[in-house]
Short mmCIF file of N, CA and C in Angstrom, two decimals:
data_model
loop_
_atom_site.label_atom_id
_atom_site.label_comp_id
_atom_site.label_asym_id
_atom_site.label_seq_id
_atom_site.Cartn_x
_atom_site.Cartn_y
_atom_site.Cartn_z
N UNK A 1 29.00 5.58 -26.29
CA UNK A 1 28.08 6.07 -26.45
C UNK A 1 26.93 6.54 -25.38
N UNK A 2 26.05 7.99 -25.71
CA UNK A 2 25.49 8.26 -24.26
C UNK A 2 24.29 8.13 -23.18
N UNK A 3 24.73 8.23 -22.27
CA UNK A 3 24.32 7.47 -21.32
C UNK A 3 23.61 8.49 -20.34
N UNK A 4 22.59 8.49 -19.76
CA UNK A 4 21.95 10.13 -18.87
C UNK A 4 22.47 10.30 -17.63
N UNK A 5 22.39 11.58 -17.50
CA UNK A 5 23.13 11.43 -15.98
C UNK A 5 22.40 11.66 -15.25
N UNK A 6 21.42 11.16 -15.15
CA UNK A 6 20.66 11.04 -14.11
C UNK A 6 20.55 10.32 -13.36
N UNK A 7 21.36 10.07 -11.66
CA UNK A 7 22.05 8.28 -11.35
C UNK A 7 20.95 7.40 -10.98
N UNK A 8 20.95 6.38 -11.61
CA UNK A 8 20.35 5.89 -10.84
C UNK A 8 19.52 5.89 -9.79
N UNK A 9 17.75 5.94 -9.02
CA UNK A 9 17.58 6.54 -7.73
C UNK A 9 15.87 5.74 -7.74
N UNK A 10 15.56 6.09 -6.59
CA UNK A 10 13.73 5.56 -6.18
C UNK A 10 12.63 5.46 -7.35
N UNK A 11 13.16 6.30 -7.70
CA UNK A 11 12.22 5.32 -9.47
C UNK A 11 12.01 4.98 -9.73
N UNK A 12 14.00 4.57 -10.57
CA UNK A 12 14.13 3.32 -10.92
C UNK A 12 14.10 2.55 -9.80
N UNK A 13 14.11 1.99 -9.22
CA UNK A 13 14.63 1.02 -8.43
C UNK A 13 12.82 0.62 -7.87
N UNK A 14 12.23 1.61 -7.76
CA UNK A 14 9.99 1.33 -7.52
C UNK A 14 10.38 0.36 -9.28
N UNK A 15 11.11 0.89 -10.17
CA UNK A 15 9.79 0.20 -11.04
C UNK A 15 10.99 -1.19 -11.40
N UNK A 16 11.59 -1.49 -10.66
CA UNK A 16 12.71 -2.60 -11.44
C UNK A 16 12.05 -3.42 -9.95
N UNK A 17 11.51 -2.57 -9.51
CA UNK A 17 10.91 -4.23 -8.30
C UNK A 17 9.73 -3.76 -8.80
N UNK A 18 8.95 -3.61 -9.16
CA UNK A 18 7.39 -4.05 -9.95
C UNK A 18 8.05 -5.44 -10.05
N UNK A 19 8.89 -4.94 -11.48
CA UNK A 19 9.01 -5.71 -12.42
C UNK A 19 9.73 -7.31 -12.19
N UNK A 20 10.34 -7.49 -11.15
CA UNK A 20 11.17 -8.61 -10.11
C UNK A 20 9.75 -8.89 -9.05
N UNK A 21 8.84 -8.63 -9.12
CA UNK A 21 7.53 -8.59 -7.63
C UNK A 21 6.82 -9.50 -9.01
N UNK A 22 6.26 -8.99 -10.24
CA UNK A 22 5.59 -9.60 -11.14
C UNK A 22 6.55 -10.71 -12.37
N UNK A 23 7.90 -10.86 -12.21
CA UNK A 23 8.54 -11.87 -13.04
C UNK A 23 8.18 -12.92 -11.38
N UNK A 24 8.68 -13.04 -10.05
CA UNK A 24 8.44 -14.24 -9.34
C UNK A 24 6.67 -14.83 -9.03
N UNK A 25 6.26 -13.38 -9.40
CA UNK A 25 4.32 -14.30 -8.97
C UNK A 25 4.19 -14.50 -10.06
N UNK A 26 4.33 -14.56 -11.36
CA UNK A 26 4.69 -15.42 -12.37
C UNK A 26 4.99 -17.04 -12.76
N UNK A 27 6.29 -16.63 -12.94
CA UNK A 27 7.18 -17.75 -11.80
C UNK A 27 5.89 -18.79 -10.93
N UNK A 28 5.25 -18.87 -9.93
CA UNK A 28 5.44 -19.48 -9.11
C UNK A 28 3.66 -19.94 -10.17
N UNK A 29 3.44 -19.05 -10.93
CA UNK A 29 1.85 -18.97 -11.30
C UNK A 29 1.66 -20.03 -11.95
N UNK A 30 2.52 -19.36 -12.87
CA UNK A 30 2.91 -20.64 -14.42
C UNK A 30 1.79 -22.22 -14.75
N UNK A 31 1.59 -23.11 -13.64
CA UNK A 31 0.42 -24.01 -13.49
C UNK A 31 -0.53 -24.05 -13.08
N UNK A 32 -1.31 -22.58 -13.34
CA UNK A 32 -2.70 -21.74 -13.84
C UNK A 32 -2.85 -21.40 -15.09
N UNK A 33 -1.15 -21.86 -15.69
CA UNK A 33 -1.99 -21.71 -17.86
C UNK A 33 -2.68 -19.84 -17.77
N UNK A 34 -1.89 -18.71 -17.15
CA UNK A 34 -2.85 -17.88 -17.48
C UNK A 34 -2.29 -16.80 -18.30
N UNK A 35 -2.07 -15.99 -18.13
CA UNK A 35 -1.25 -14.94 -18.63
C UNK A 35 -0.96 -14.15 -17.82
N UNK A 36 0.34 -13.17 -17.57
CA UNK A 36 0.32 -11.99 -15.87
C UNK A 36 -0.97 -11.10 -17.25
N UNK A 37 -1.43 -11.14 -18.56
CA UNK A 37 -2.07 -10.39 -18.57
C UNK A 37 -3.79 -10.47 -17.75
N UNK A 38 -3.87 -11.95 -17.69
CA UNK A 38 -4.85 -11.97 -17.87
C UNK A 38 -5.62 -12.31 -15.94
N UNK A 39 -4.17 -12.67 -14.86
CA UNK A 39 -4.31 -12.37 -13.66
C UNK A 39 -4.12 -11.59 -13.14
N UNK A 40 -3.10 -10.71 -13.72
CA UNK A 40 -3.39 -8.77 -13.11
C UNK A 40 -4.73 -8.38 -13.03
N UNK A 41 -5.10 -9.15 -13.64
CA UNK A 41 -6.72 -8.44 -14.36
C UNK A 41 -7.73 -8.75 -13.70
N UNK A 42 -7.54 -10.38 -13.05
CA UNK A 42 -8.59 -10.76 -12.05
C UNK A 42 -8.04 -10.39 -10.68
N UNK A 43 -6.47 -10.33 -10.72
CA UNK A 43 -6.15 -8.93 -9.75
C UNK A 43 -7.66 -7.76 -9.19
N UNK A 44 -7.24 -7.57 -10.47
CA UNK A 44 -7.50 -5.87 -10.04
C UNK A 44 -9.32 -6.18 -10.60
N UNK A 45 -10.38 -6.59 -10.77
CA UNK A 45 -11.98 -6.47 -10.56
C UNK A 45 -11.98 -7.65 -9.29
N UNK A 46 -10.61 -8.56 -8.64
CA UNK A 46 -11.15 -8.92 -6.76
C UNK A 46 -10.94 -8.33 -6.49
N UNK A 47 -10.59 -6.66 -6.56
CA UNK A 47 -9.91 -5.62 -5.56
C UNK A 47 -11.08 -4.45 -6.30
N UNK A 48 -11.87 -4.29 -7.34
CA UNK A 48 -12.58 -3.28 -7.86
C UNK A 48 -13.97 -4.24 -7.92
N UNK A 49 -14.31 -4.53 -8.12
CA UNK A 49 -15.60 -5.65 -8.91
C UNK A 49 -16.71 -4.63 -9.53
N UNK A 50 -17.54 -4.67 -10.11
CA UNK A 50 -18.23 -4.09 -10.95
C UNK A 50 -17.00 -2.44 -11.71
N UNK A 51 -15.75 -2.88 -11.74
CA UNK A 51 -15.06 -2.21 -12.80
C UNK A 51 -15.50 -2.12 -14.89
N UNK A 52 -15.23 -0.76 -14.70
CA UNK A 52 -15.42 -1.43 -16.14
C UNK A 52 -14.56 -1.54 -16.59
N UNK A 53 -14.14 -1.92 -17.88
CA UNK A 53 -13.42 -2.22 -19.34
C UNK A 53 -12.45 -0.73 -18.83
N UNK A 54 -12.79 -0.03 -19.46
CA UNK A 54 -11.81 1.59 -19.53
C UNK A 54 -10.80 2.11 -18.11
N UNK A 55 -11.25 1.90 -16.95
CA UNK A 55 -10.77 1.73 -15.53
C UNK A 55 -9.99 1.04 -15.92
N UNK A 56 -10.40 -0.83 -16.02
CA UNK A 56 -9.47 -1.31 -15.80
C UNK A 56 -8.12 -1.55 -17.38
N UNK A 57 -8.77 -0.85 -18.10
CA UNK A 57 -6.82 -0.71 -19.30
C UNK A 57 -6.75 0.07 -18.98
N UNK A 58 -7.18 0.76 -17.56
CA UNK A 58 -6.02 2.17 -17.53
C UNK A 58 -5.38 1.54 -15.72
N UNK A 59 -6.16 0.99 -14.57
CA UNK A 59 -5.08 -0.39 -14.09
C UNK A 59 -3.94 -0.92 -14.97
N UNK A 60 -4.46 -1.38 -16.22
CA UNK A 60 -3.06 -2.56 -16.67
C UNK A 60 -2.67 -1.78 -16.91
N UNK A 61 -2.91 -1.18 -17.77
CA UNK A 61 -1.33 0.18 -18.17
C UNK A 61 -1.24 -0.33 -20.33
N UNK A 62 -3.16 -0.52 -20.88
CA UNK A 62 -2.86 -0.61 -21.69
C UNK A 62 -3.56 -0.83 -22.68
N UNK A 63 -4.03 -0.79 -23.82
CA UNK A 63 -4.58 -0.54 -24.77
C UNK A 63 -6.18 -0.83 -24.84
N UNK A 64 -7.41 -0.46 -24.56
CA UNK A 64 -8.82 -0.71 -23.98
C UNK A 64 -9.44 -1.83 -25.06
N UNK A 65 -8.87 -1.96 -26.66
CA UNK A 65 -8.74 -3.13 -26.94
C UNK A 65 -8.24 -4.27 -26.51
N UNK A 66 -7.09 -4.26 -26.21
CA UNK A 66 -5.97 -5.58 -25.71
C UNK A 66 -6.75 -6.48 -24.19
N UNK A 67 -7.64 -5.02 -23.17
CA UNK A 67 -8.41 -5.35 -22.72
C UNK A 67 -9.65 -6.54 -22.81
N UNK A 68 -10.21 -5.97 -23.78
CA UNK A 68 -11.38 -6.37 -24.21
C UNK A 68 -11.04 -8.05 -24.68
N UNK A 69 -9.60 -7.54 -25.30
CA UNK A 69 -9.40 -9.65 -25.95
C UNK A 69 -9.21 -9.78 -24.44
N UNK A 70 -8.61 -9.45 -23.20
CA UNK A 70 -8.43 -10.44 -22.07
C UNK A 70 -9.32 -10.96 -21.68
N UNK A 71 -10.81 -9.83 -21.20
CA UNK A 71 -11.56 -10.45 -20.27
C UNK A 71 -13.12 -11.09 -21.35
N UNK A 72 -12.43 -11.33 -22.08
CA UNK A 72 -12.93 -12.13 -23.13
C UNK A 72 -12.75 -13.65 -22.74
N UNK A 73 -11.69 -13.42 -22.88
CA UNK A 73 -11.04 -14.73 -22.26
C UNK A 73 -11.16 -15.23 -20.83
N UNK A 74 -11.14 -14.31 -19.98
CA UNK A 74 -11.30 -14.89 -18.95
C UNK A 74 -12.98 -14.38 -19.12
N UNK A 75 -14.07 -14.18 -19.28
CA UNK A 75 -15.40 -14.63 -19.63
C UNK A 75 -15.80 -15.76 -20.30
N UNK A 76 -14.95 -16.94 -21.77
CA UNK A 76 -14.71 -17.82 -22.15
C UNK A 76 -14.80 -18.64 -20.58
N UNK A 77 -13.75 -18.88 -20.34
CA UNK A 77 -13.46 -19.64 -18.85
C UNK A 77 -14.38 -19.29 -18.10
N UNK A 78 -14.71 -19.22 -17.82
CA UNK A 78 -15.98 -19.28 -17.17
C UNK A 78 -15.99 -17.91 -15.55
N UNK A 79 -15.13 -17.08 -15.30
CA UNK A 79 -14.17 -16.30 -14.28
C UNK A 79 -14.89 -15.25 -14.22
N UNK A 80 -15.50 -14.79 -15.33
CA UNK A 80 -16.26 -13.43 -15.37
C UNK A 80 -17.14 -12.75 -15.61
N UNK A 81 -18.09 -12.42 -15.29
CA UNK A 81 -19.55 -11.71 -16.02
C UNK A 81 -18.91 -10.70 -16.69
N UNK A 82 -20.13 -10.69 -17.35
CA UNK A 82 -19.50 -8.99 -17.70
C UNK A 82 -21.26 -8.79 -17.85
N UNK A 83 -21.97 -7.33 -16.53
CA UNK A 83 -23.13 -7.28 -16.14
C UNK A 83 -23.61 -5.95 -16.69
N UNK A 84 -24.69 -5.96 -16.60
CA UNK A 84 -24.02 -4.36 -17.41
C UNK A 84 -24.85 -2.78 -16.01
N UNK A 85 -24.21 -2.56 -16.48
CA UNK A 85 -23.98 -0.97 -15.52
C UNK A 85 -25.41 -0.01 -16.00
N UNK A 86 -25.67 -0.16 -14.03
CA UNK A 86 -27.23 0.13 -14.48
C UNK A 86 -27.27 1.79 -14.04
N UNK A 87 -26.17 2.34 -14.47
CA UNK A 87 -26.10 4.12 -14.53
C UNK A 87 -25.72 4.55 -16.12
N UNK A 88 -25.23 4.01 -16.44
CA UNK A 88 -24.98 3.44 -17.98
C UNK A 88 -25.29 2.71 -19.07
N UNK A 89 -26.07 2.83 -19.98
CA UNK A 89 -26.63 1.74 -20.97
C UNK A 89 -25.23 0.47 -21.88
N UNK A 90 -24.88 2.01 -21.74
CA UNK A 90 -23.39 1.59 -23.22
C UNK A 90 -22.17 0.51 -22.44
N UNK A 91 -22.23 0.78 -21.28
CA UNK A 91 -20.89 0.95 -20.48
C UNK A 91 -21.48 -0.97 -19.40
N UNK A 92 -20.28 -1.41 -19.39
CA UNK A 92 -20.75 -2.98 -18.86
C UNK A 92 -19.73 -3.40 -17.46
N UNK A 93 -20.34 -3.64 -16.44
CA UNK A 93 -19.30 -3.94 -15.40
C UNK A 93 -19.05 -5.42 -14.93
N UNK A 94 -17.77 -5.39 -14.61
CA UNK A 94 -17.17 -7.16 -14.62
C UNK A 94 -16.53 -6.96 -13.51
N UNK A 95 -17.51 -8.50 -12.89
CA UNK A 95 -17.67 -9.54 -11.77
C UNK A 95 -17.64 -10.31 -12.06
N UNK A 96 -15.83 -11.43 -11.02
CA UNK A 96 -15.93 -12.29 -10.77
C UNK A 96 -16.87 -13.33 -10.84
N UNK A 97 -16.54 -14.70 -11.09
CA UNK A 97 -17.66 -15.59 -11.14
C UNK A 97 -17.36 -16.34 -9.63
N UNK A 98 -18.15 -17.52 -9.32
CA UNK A 98 -18.13 -18.06 -8.40
C UNK A 98 -17.23 -19.11 -8.59
N UNK A 99 -16.85 -20.05 -10.41
CA UNK A 99 -15.93 -20.11 -10.14
C UNK A 99 -15.26 -20.32 -10.10
N UNK A 100 -14.93 -18.79 -10.11
CA UNK A 100 -12.86 -18.64 -9.99
C UNK A 100 -12.71 -18.56 -9.04
N UNK A 101 -13.53 -18.37 -7.69
CA UNK A 101 -13.18 -18.77 -6.09
C UNK A 101 -11.89 -19.72 -6.32
N UNK A 102 -11.63 -20.51 -6.54
CA UNK A 102 -11.18 -21.44 -6.31
C UNK A 102 -9.27 -20.91 -6.08
N UNK A 103 -10.00 -20.55 -8.57
CA UNK A 103 -8.64 -19.41 -8.75
C UNK A 103 -7.95 -19.15 -7.97
N UNK A 104 -8.46 -18.10 -6.82
CA UNK A 104 -7.90 -16.90 -6.65
C UNK A 104 -7.56 -17.51 -4.86
N UNK A 105 -8.27 -18.51 -4.35
CA UNK A 105 -7.41 -18.72 -3.66
C UNK A 105 -6.32 -19.27 -3.97
N UNK A 106 -5.75 -19.49 -5.27
CA UNK A 106 -4.49 -20.29 -5.61
C UNK A 106 -3.31 -19.01 -5.88
N UNK A 107 -4.15 -17.72 -6.50
CA UNK A 107 -3.55 -16.46 -6.55
C UNK A 107 -3.08 -15.56 -5.11
N UNK A 108 -4.16 -15.55 -4.51
CA UNK A 108 -3.42 -15.23 -2.85
C UNK A 108 -2.78 -16.34 -1.65
N UNK A 109 -1.97 -17.38 -2.58
CA UNK A 109 -1.76 -18.10 -1.28
C UNK A 109 0.17 -17.79 -1.98
N UNK A 110 -0.14 -17.55 -3.53
CA UNK A 110 1.47 -17.10 -3.86
C UNK A 110 1.19 -16.03 -4.04
N UNK A 111 0.96 -15.66 -3.66
CA UNK A 111 0.77 -14.33 -3.71
C UNK A 111 1.40 -13.72 -2.37
N UNK A 112 1.39 -14.71 -1.24
CA UNK A 112 1.65 -14.87 0.08
C UNK A 112 3.03 -15.11 0.25
N UNK A 113 3.68 -17.10 -0.76
CA UNK A 113 4.55 -16.41 -0.76
C UNK A 113 5.18 -15.39 -1.61
N UNK A 114 5.22 -14.58 -3.03
CA UNK A 114 6.03 -13.43 -3.22
C UNK A 114 5.99 -12.48 -1.83
N UNK A 115 5.52 -11.93 -1.21
CA UNK A 115 5.58 -11.16 -0.64
C UNK A 115 6.50 -11.86 -0.05
N UNK A 116 6.03 -13.09 0.80
CA UNK A 116 7.19 -13.57 1.85
C UNK A 116 9.04 -13.51 1.28
N UNK A 117 9.07 -14.30 0.24
CA UNK A 117 10.17 -13.71 -0.61
C UNK A 117 10.64 -12.07 -1.08
N UNK A 118 9.87 -11.14 -1.01
CA UNK A 118 9.85 -9.74 -1.45
C UNK A 118 10.74 -8.75 -0.19
N UNK A 119 9.87 -9.62 1.33
CA UNK A 119 10.16 -8.53 2.88
C UNK A 119 10.95 -9.99 3.26
N UNK A 120 11.78 -11.07 3.05
CA UNK A 120 13.08 -11.64 2.91
C UNK A 120 14.43 -10.61 4.17
N UNK A 121 14.10 -10.72 5.08
CA UNK A 121 15.43 -10.68 6.14
C UNK A 121 14.86 -8.77 6.99
N UNK A 122 13.43 -8.55 6.42
CA UNK A 122 12.62 -7.42 7.17
C UNK A 122 12.35 -8.02 8.62
N UNK A 123 12.59 -7.32 9.39
CA UNK A 123 11.64 -7.16 10.73
C UNK A 123 9.99 -7.13 10.30
N UNK A 124 9.64 -6.62 11.47
CA UNK A 124 8.40 -6.17 11.18
C UNK A 124 7.70 -5.26 11.72
N UNK A 125 9.22 -4.42 12.34
CA UNK A 125 9.54 -2.69 11.90
C UNK A 125 9.44 -2.42 10.65
N UNK A 126 10.79 -2.77 10.81
CA UNK A 126 11.42 -2.42 8.71
C UNK A 126 10.02 -2.57 7.49
N UNK A 127 9.28 -3.67 8.03
CA UNK A 127 8.27 -3.86 6.52
C UNK A 127 7.31 -2.67 6.89
N UNK A 128 6.65 -2.10 7.62
CA UNK A 128 5.76 -1.25 8.41
C UNK A 128 6.10 -0.42 8.23
N UNK A 129 7.04 0.31 8.40
CA UNK A 129 7.93 1.30 7.67
C UNK A 129 8.07 1.93 6.63
N UNK A 130 9.12 -0.18 6.07
CA UNK A 130 8.26 -0.04 4.64
C UNK A 130 7.25 0.91 3.51
N UNK A 131 6.78 0.00 4.54
CA UNK A 131 5.03 -0.06 3.79
C UNK A 131 3.92 1.45 3.75
N UNK A 132 4.62 2.40 4.49
CA UNK A 132 4.74 3.66 5.83
C UNK A 132 5.09 4.73 4.62
N UNK A 133 6.16 4.21 4.55
CA UNK A 133 7.11 5.40 3.18
C UNK A 133 6.79 4.97 1.88
N UNK A 134 6.31 3.53 1.28
CA UNK A 134 5.47 3.82 0.05
C UNK A 134 3.97 4.39 0.00
N UNK A 135 3.39 4.36 1.29
CA UNK A 135 1.85 4.76 0.87
C UNK A 135 2.19 6.58 0.93
N UNK A 136 3.40 6.93 1.77
CA UNK A 136 3.50 8.11 1.23
C UNK A 136 3.55 9.25 0.31
N UNK A 137 4.14 8.10 -0.73
CA UNK A 137 5.31 7.75 -2.14
C UNK A 137 3.36 8.38 -2.34
N UNK A 138 2.73 7.72 -2.72
CA UNK A 138 2.54 6.65 -3.43
C UNK A 138 0.85 8.06 -3.86
N UNK A 139 0.82 8.99 -2.26
CA UNK A 139 -0.19 9.81 -1.39
C UNK A 139 0.96 10.93 -2.62
N UNK A 140 1.62 11.36 -2.34
CA UNK A 140 2.49 12.07 -2.76
C UNK A 140 1.70 12.40 -4.49
N UNK A 141 2.16 11.51 -5.17
CA UNK A 141 1.89 10.64 -6.84
C UNK A 141 0.03 11.23 -7.05
N UNK A 142 -0.78 10.64 -6.33
CA UNK A 142 -1.76 10.95 -6.21
C UNK A 142 -2.56 12.06 -6.44
N UNK A 143 -1.72 13.00 -5.76
CA UNK A 143 -2.20 14.81 -4.60
C UNK A 143 -0.82 15.48 -6.37
N UNK A 144 -0.44 14.95 -6.84
CA UNK A 144 -0.08 15.09 -7.99
C UNK A 144 -0.71 15.79 -9.18
N UNK A 145 -1.06 14.30 -9.13
CA UNK A 145 -2.49 14.28 -10.30
C UNK A 145 -2.98 14.21 -10.00
N UNK A 146 -3.88 14.82 -9.14
CA UNK A 146 -5.35 14.98 -8.50
C UNK A 146 -6.03 13.74 -8.18
N UNK A 147 -5.42 12.89 -7.96
CA UNK A 147 -5.83 11.44 -7.76
C UNK A 147 -6.76 11.85 -6.39
N UNK A 148 -7.63 10.42 -6.24
CA UNK A 148 -7.85 10.44 -4.72
C UNK A 148 -8.27 8.91 -3.73
N UNK A 149 -8.64 8.48 -3.45
CA UNK A 149 -8.22 7.77 -2.85
C UNK A 149 -8.87 5.95 -3.54
N UNK A 150 -9.85 6.39 -3.99
CA UNK A 150 -11.29 5.39 -5.19
C UNK A 150 -9.88 4.57 -5.81
N UNK A 151 -9.37 5.31 -6.14
CA UNK A 151 -8.42 5.34 -7.72
C UNK A 151 -7.04 4.28 -7.26
N UNK A 152 -7.43 3.40 -5.70
CA UNK A 152 -5.58 2.48 -5.68
C UNK A 152 -6.83 1.25 -6.83
#
């Protein structure tokens, strides 16, 4: 069977680590009865209040129709509201509701647990060095794509 001649390297490791981190968080968050798409959307909206659905789709790497369905469910649950965009009558901004606060607090608690699992065995210097290296890699990719810091 044909195989790639490119050895597993940093990019493959980063992709695999990201998948495992999402899996760890997802297992810890099962009691929240949220899909991965829902908790990832809530995370993005919490860090980018006012994000529009097109940008959210980009951040989640899904089709805009899929985001509409996820947001519809979050609105129905009372955790997200669509607010008219004052700069574009056709667009809406996504905001979290106060009803979402307990959910976000639980997601934050789970995130901390996942982070500690990920970084177990690393001292503070190693953790800082890892973060510095990852920020540098991210900056390289942003520069290659012409992205700026607002694309966090």
